[in-house]
């Protein structure tokens, strides 16, 4: 069920609970800016989520309210995760869903990394 990418941050969302260690994840990377873990319902042989540590609902408030250090540090972390997973030679796709039309389901900003096979056209036709 898509969620709004706007509005107040809900501390009870599933990624907030993962960040607090209340529920487990299959972690692949962590630094001061980001946590990366395997998606529970993978859509490709490699499907990893990278989330910032701060309370941001979507790309909208992340880019409006986070500091340049948080934004820059987070996107550097996305690149580090892909590099650490050895994805650069074959290539990969990153994607961030926002709000209803973007079909965002979890109201904590996250970037998907897909890889491990040719990923086809950018959007379903
Ligand atoms: P989005 O539609 O961009 O909000 O994507 C949310 C993603 O979170 C989906 O791909 C889900 O499979 C994934 N997801 C939901 N709950 C968990 C969880 N507990 N651990 C890992 N991935 C999850």
Coordinates of N, CA and C and ligand atoms in Angstrom, one line a residue:
X1 N 0.9 -1.2 0.0 CA 0.0 0.0 0.0 C 0.9 1.3 0.0
X2 N 0.8 2.1 -1.0 CA 1.7 3.3 -1.0 C 1.3 4.2 0.1
X3 N 2.4 5.0 0.6 CA 2.2 5.9 1.6 C 2.5 7.3 1.1
X4 N 2.1 8.3 1.9 CA 2.5 9.7 1.5 C 4.0 9.9 1.8
X5 N 4.6 10.6 0.9 CA 6.1 10.9 1.1 C 6.2 12.2 1.8
X6 N 5.1 12.8 2.2 CA 5.1 14.1 2.9 C 4.6 13.9 4.4
X7 N 4.6 15.0 5.1 CA 4.0 14.9 6.5 C 5.0 14.5 7.5
X8 N 4.5 14.4 8.8 CA 5.4 14.1 9.9 C 6.0 12.7 9.8
X9 N 7.2 12.5 10.4 CA 7.8 11.2 10.4 C 7.2 10.3 11.5
X10 N 6.9 9.1 11.1 CA 6.3 8.1 12.0 C 7.4 7.2 12.6
X11 N 7.7 7.4 13.8 CA 8.7 6.7 14.5 C 8.5 5.2 14.6
X12 N 7.3 4.8 14.3 CA 7.0 3.3 14.4 C 7.2 2.6 13.1
X13 N 7.6 3.3 12.0 CA 7.8 2.6 10.7 C 8.8 1.6 10.8
X14 N 8.8 0.6 9.9 CA 9.6 -0.6 10.0 C 11.1 -0.3 10.0
X15 N 11.5 0.7 9.2 CA 12.9 1.0 9.1 C 13.4 1.7 10.3
X16 N 12.6 2.5 10.9 CA 12.9 3.1 12.2 C 13.2 2.0 13.2
X17 N 12.3 1.0 13.2 CA 12.5 -0.1 14.2 C 13.8 -0.9 13.9
X18 N 14.1 -1.0 12.6 CA 15.4 -1.7 12.3 C 16.5 -0.9 12.8
X19 N 16.5 0.5 12.6 CA 17.6 1.3 13.0 C 17.7 1.3 14.5
X20 N 16.6 1.1 15.2 CA 16.7 1.0 16.7 C 17.1 -0.4 17.2
X21 N 17.2 -1.3 16.2 CA 17.6 -2.7 16.6 C 16.4 -3.5 17.2
X22 N 15.2 -3.0 17.0 CA 14.0 -3.7 17.5 C 13.6 -4.9 16.7
X23 N 13.9 -4.8 15.4 CA 13.7 -6.0 14.6 C 15.0 -6.2 13.7
X24 N 15.2 -7.5 13.4 CA 16.5 -7.8 12.7 C 16.5 -7.4 11.2
X25 N 17.7 -7.3 10.7 CA 17.8 -7.1 9.2 C 19.0 -7.9 8.8
X26 N 19.1 -8.2 7.5 CA 20.4 -8.8 7.0 C 21.3 -7.7 6.5
X27 N 22.1 -7.2 7.5 CA 22.9 -6.0 7.2 C 24.0 -6.3 6.3
X28 N 24.3 -5.4 5.4 CA 25.5 -5.5 4.5 C 26.5 -4.4 4.7
X29 N 26.0 -3.3 5.3 CA 27.0 -2.1 5.5 C 26.4 -1.2 6.5
X30 N 27.3 -0.5 7.3 CA 26.8 0.6 8.1 C 27.9 1.6 8.3
X31 N 27.6 2.8 8.3 CA 28.5 3.9 8.7 C 27.7 5.0 9.4
X32 N 28.3 6.1 9.6 CA 27.6 7.2 10.4 C 26.4 7.7 9.7
X33 N 26.4 7.6 8.4 CA 25.3 8.2 7.6 C 24.2 7.2 7.2
X34 N 24.6 6.0 7.1 CA 23.6 5.0 6.4 C 23.7 3.6 7.0
X35 N 22.6 2.9 6.8 CA 22.6 1.5 7.1 C 22.0 0.8 5.8
X36 N 22.7 -0.3 5.4 CA 22.3 -1.0 4.2 C 22.0 -2.5 4.6
X37 N 20.9 -3.0 4.0 CA 20.5 -4.4 4.4 C 19.7 -4.9 3.2
X38 N 19.6 -6.3 3.1 CA 18.9 -6.9 2.0 C 17.4 -6.7 2.2
X39 N 16.8 -6.5 1.0 CA 15.3 -6.4 1.0 C 14.7 -7.7 1.3
X40 N 13.7 -7.7 2.1 CA 13.0 -8.9 2.6 C 12.3 -9.6 1.4
X41 N 12.0 -8.9 0.4 CA 11.2 -9.5 -0.8 C 12.0 -9.1 -2.1
X42 N 13.1 -9.7 -2.3 CA 14.0 -9.2 -3.4 C 13.4 -9.3 -4.8
X43 N 13.6 -8.3 -5.5 CA 13.1 -8.2 -6.9 C 14.2 -8.5 -7.9
X44 N 15.4 -8.8 -7.5 CA 16.5 -9.0 -8.4 C 17.5 -9.9 -7.5
X45 N 18.4 -10.6 -8.2 CA 19.4 -11.4 -7.4 C 20.1 -10.6 -6.3
X46 N 20.4 -9.3 -6.6 CA 20.9 -8.4 -5.5 C 19.8 -7.3 -5.4
X47 N 19.3 -7.2 -4.2 CA 18.3 -6.1 -3.9 C 18.6 -5.7 -2.5
X48 N 19.3 -4.5 -2.4 CA 19.7 -4.0 -1.1 C 19.1 -2.6 -0.9
X49 N 18.7 -2.3 0.3 CA 18.1 -1.0 0.7 C 19.2 -0.3 1.5
X50 N 19.3 1.0 1.1 CA 20.2 1.9 1.9 C 19.3 3.0 2.5
X51 N 19.4 3.2 3.8 CA 18.6 4.2 4.5 C 19.5 5.1 5.3
X52 N 19.1 6.4 5.3 CA 19.8 7.4 6.2 C 19.4 7.1 7.6
X53 N 20.3 7.5 8.5 CA 20.0 7.3 9.9 C 19.1 8.3 10.6
X54 N 18.9 9.4 9.9 CA 18.0 10.5 10.4 C 16.5 10.2 10.1
X55 N 15.6 10.9 10.7 CA 14.2 10.7 10.5 C 13.6 11.4 9.4
X56 N 13.8 10.9 8.2 CA 13.3 11.5 6.9 C 12.3 10.6 6.3
X57 N 11.1 11.2 5.9 CA 10.0 10.4 5.3 C 10.4 9.9 3.9
X58 N 11.0 10.9 3.1 CA 11.2 10.6 1.7 C 12.3 11.5 1.2
X59 N 12.5 11.4 -0.1 CA 13.5 12.3 -0.7 C 13.1 13.8 -0.5
X60 N 11.8 14.0 -0.4 CA 11.3 15.4 -0.3 C 11.9 16.1 1.0
X61 N 11.7 15.5 2.1 CA 12.2 16.1 3.4 C 13.7 15.9 3.5
X62 N 14.2 14.8 3.0 CA 15.6 14.5 3.1 C 16.4 15.7 2.4
X63 N 16.0 16.0 1.2 CA 16.7 17.0 0.5 C 16.4 18.4 1.0
X64 N 15.2 18.6 1.6 CA 14.9 19.9 2.2 C 15.4 20.2 3.5
X65 N 15.5 19.2 4.4 CA 15.8 19.4 5.8 C 17.1 18.8 6.3
X66 N 17.7 17.8 5.6 CA 19.0 17.2 6.0 C 20.1 18.2 5.7
X67 N 21.2 18.1 6.5 CA 22.3 19.0 6.2 C 23.0 18.5 5.0
X68 N 23.8 19.4 4.4 CA 24.6 18.9 3.2 C 25.5 17.7 3.6
X69 N 26.0 17.7 4.8 CA 26.9 16.6 5.2 C 26.0 15.3 5.2
X70 N 24.8 15.3 5.7 CA 24.0 14.1 5.7 C 23.6 13.7 4.3
X71 N 23.3 14.6 3.5 CA 22.9 14.3 2.1 C 24.1 13.7 1.3
X72 N 25.2 14.4 1.4 CA 26.4 14.0 0.7 C 26.9 12.7 1.3
X73 N 27.0 12.6 2.6 CA 27.5 11.4 3.3 C 26.6 10.2 2.9
X74 N 25.3 10.4 2.8 CA 24.4 9.3 2.5 C 24.6 8.8 1.1
X75 N 24.7 9.7 0.1 CA 24.9 9.2 -1.3 C 26.3 8.7 -1.5
X76 N 27.3 9.1 -0.8 CA 28.6 8.5 -0.8 C 28.4 7.0 -0.3
X77 N 27.6 6.9 0.7 CA 27.5 5.5 1.3 C 26.8 4.6 0.3
X78 N 25.8 5.1 -0.5 CA 25.2 4.3 -1.5 C 26.2 3.8 -2.5
X79 N 27.1 4.7 -2.9 CA 28.1 4.2 -3.8 C 29.1 3.2 -3.2
X80 N 29.4 3.4 -1.9 CA 30.3 2.5 -1.2 C 29.7 1.1 -1.1
X81 N 28.4 1.1 -0.8 CA 27.7 -0.2 -0.7 C 27.8 -1.0 -2.1
X82 N 27.5 -0.3 -3.1 CA 27.5 -0.9 -4.5 C 28.9 -1.4 -4.8
X83 N 29.9 -0.6 -4.4 CA 31.3 -1.0 -4.6 C 31.7 -2.2 -3.8
X84 N 31.3 -2.1 -2.5 CA 31.6 -3.2 -1.6 C 31.0 -4.5 -2.0
X85 N 29.8 -4.5 -2.7 CA 29.1 -5.7 -3.2 C 29.7 -6.1 -4.5
X86 N 30.6 -5.4 -5.1 CA 31.3 -5.8 -6.3 C 30.4 -5.6 -7.5
X87 N 29.5 -4.6 -7.5 CA 28.5 -4.4 -8.6 C 28.9 -3.5 -9.7
X88 N 30.1 -2.8 -9.6 CA 30.4 -1.8 -10.5 C 30.7 -2.3 -11.9
X89 N 31.3 -3.5 -12.0 CA 31.7 -3.9 -13.4 C 30.5 -4.3 -14.2
X90 N 29.6 -5.1 -13.6 CA 28.4 -5.5 -14.3 C 27.3 -4.4 -14.4
X91 N 27.3 -3.5 -13.4 CA 26.4 -2.5 -13.4 C 25.2 -2.8 -12.4
X92 N 24.5 -1.7 -12.1 CA 23.4 -1.8 -11.2 C 22.4 -0.7 -11.4
X93 N 21.3 -0.7 -10.7 CA 20.3 0.4 -10.8 C 20.0 0.8 -9.4
X94 N 19.9 2.1 -9.2 CA 19.4 2.7 -7.9 C 18.0 3.3 -8.2
X95 N 17.2 3.3 -7.2 CA 15.8 3.8 -7.3 C 15.3 4.2 -6.0
X96 N 14.6 5.3 -6.0 CA 14.0 5.8 -4.7 C 12.5 6.1 -5.1
X97 N 11.6 5.4 -4.4 CA 10.2 5.7 -4.6 C 9.7 6.8 -3.7
X98 N 8.9 7.7 -4.2 CA 8.4 8.8 -3.3 C 6.9 9.0 -3.5
X99 N 6.2 8.8 -2.3 CA 4.7 9.1 -2.3 C 3.9 8.1 -3.1
X100 N 2.6 8.5 -3.3 CA 1.6 7.7 -3.9 C 2.0 7.2 -5.3
X101 N 2.2 8.1 -6.2 CA 2.5 7.7 -7.6 C 3.9 7.0 -7.7
X102 N 4.8 7.3 -6.8 CA 6.1 6.6 -6.7 C 6.0 5.2 -6.1
X103 N 4.8 4.9 -5.6 CA 4.5 3.7 -4.9 C 5.5 3.4 -3.7
X104 N 5.7 4.4 -2.9 CA 6.5 4.3 -1.7 C 5.7 3.6 -0.7
X105 N 6.3 2.5 -0.1 CA 5.5 1.7 0.9 C 6.0 1.9 2.3
X106 N 7.2 2.3 2.5 CA 7.8 2.5 3.9 C 8.2 4.0 4.0
X107 N 7.6 4.7 5.0 CA 7.8 6.1 5.1 C 9.0 6.5 5.8
X108 N 10.2 5.9 5.4 CA 11.5 6.3 5.9 C 12.3 6.3 4.6
X109 N 12.9 7.4 4.2 CA 13.6 7.5 2.9 C 14.6 6.4 2.7
X110 N 14.6 5.8 1.5 CA 15.5 4.7 1.2 C 15.8 4.6 -0.2
X111 N 16.9 4.1 -0.5 CA 17.3 3.9 -1.9 C 17.5 2.4 -2.1
X112 N 16.9 1.9 -3.2 CA 17.0 0.5 -3.6 C 18.2 0.4 -4.5
X113 N 19.0 -0.7 -4.3 CA 20.1 -1.1 -5.2 C 19.7 -2.4 -5.8
X114 N 19.5 -2.5 -7.1 CA 19.2 -3.7 -7.8 C 20.4 -4.1 -8.7
X115 N 20.7 -5.4 -8.8 CA 21.8 -5.9 -9.6 C 21.7 -7.4 -9.7
X116 N 22.7 -7.9 -10.5 CA 22.8 -9.4 -10.6 C 22.2 -10.0 -11.8
X117 N 21.6 -9.2 -12.6 CA 21.1 -9.7 -14.0 C 20.8 -8.4 -14.8
X118 N 20.6 -8.6 -16.1 CA 20.2 -7.4 -16.9 C 18.8 -7.0 -16.4
X119 N 18.7 -5.7 -16.1 CA 17.5 -5.2 -15.4 C 16.3 -4.7 -16.3
X120 N 16.6 -4.7 -17.6 CA 15.5 -4.4 -18.5 C 15.2 -2.9 -18.5
X121 N 14.1 -2.6 -19.2 CA 13.7 -1.2 -19.3 C 13.5 -0.5 -17.9
X122 N 13.6 0.8 -17.9 CA 13.6 1.5 -16.6 C 12.2 1.3 -15.9
X123 N 11.1 1.4 -16.7 CA 9.8 1.3 -16.0 C 9.0 0.2 -16.7
X124 N 8.1 -0.4 -15.9 CA 7.2 -1.4 -16.5 C 6.3 -0.7 -17.5
X125 N 6.0 -1.3 -18.6 CA 5.2 -0.7 -19.7 C 3.7 -1.0 -19.5
Ligands
LIG1 P1 9.2 1.1 -1.2 O1 8.0 0.7 -2.0 O2 10.2 1.9 -2.1 O3 8.8 1.9 0.0 O4 10.0 -0.2 -0.8 C1 9.9 -0.7 0.5 C2 10.7 -2.0 0.5 O5 11.0 -2.4 1.8 C3 10.1 -3.2 -0.2 O6 10.9 -3.6 -1.3 C4 9.9 -4.2 0.9 O7 10.1 -5.5 0.4 C5 11.0 -3.8 1.8 N1 10.8 -4.2 3.2 C6 9.7 -4.1 4.0 N2 9.9 -4.6 5.2 C7 11.2 -5.0 5.2 C8 12.0 -5.5 6.2 N3 11.6 -5.8 7.5 N4 13.3 -5.8 5.9 C9 13.8 -5.6 4.7 N5 13.1 -5.1 3.7 C10 11.8 -4.7 4.0

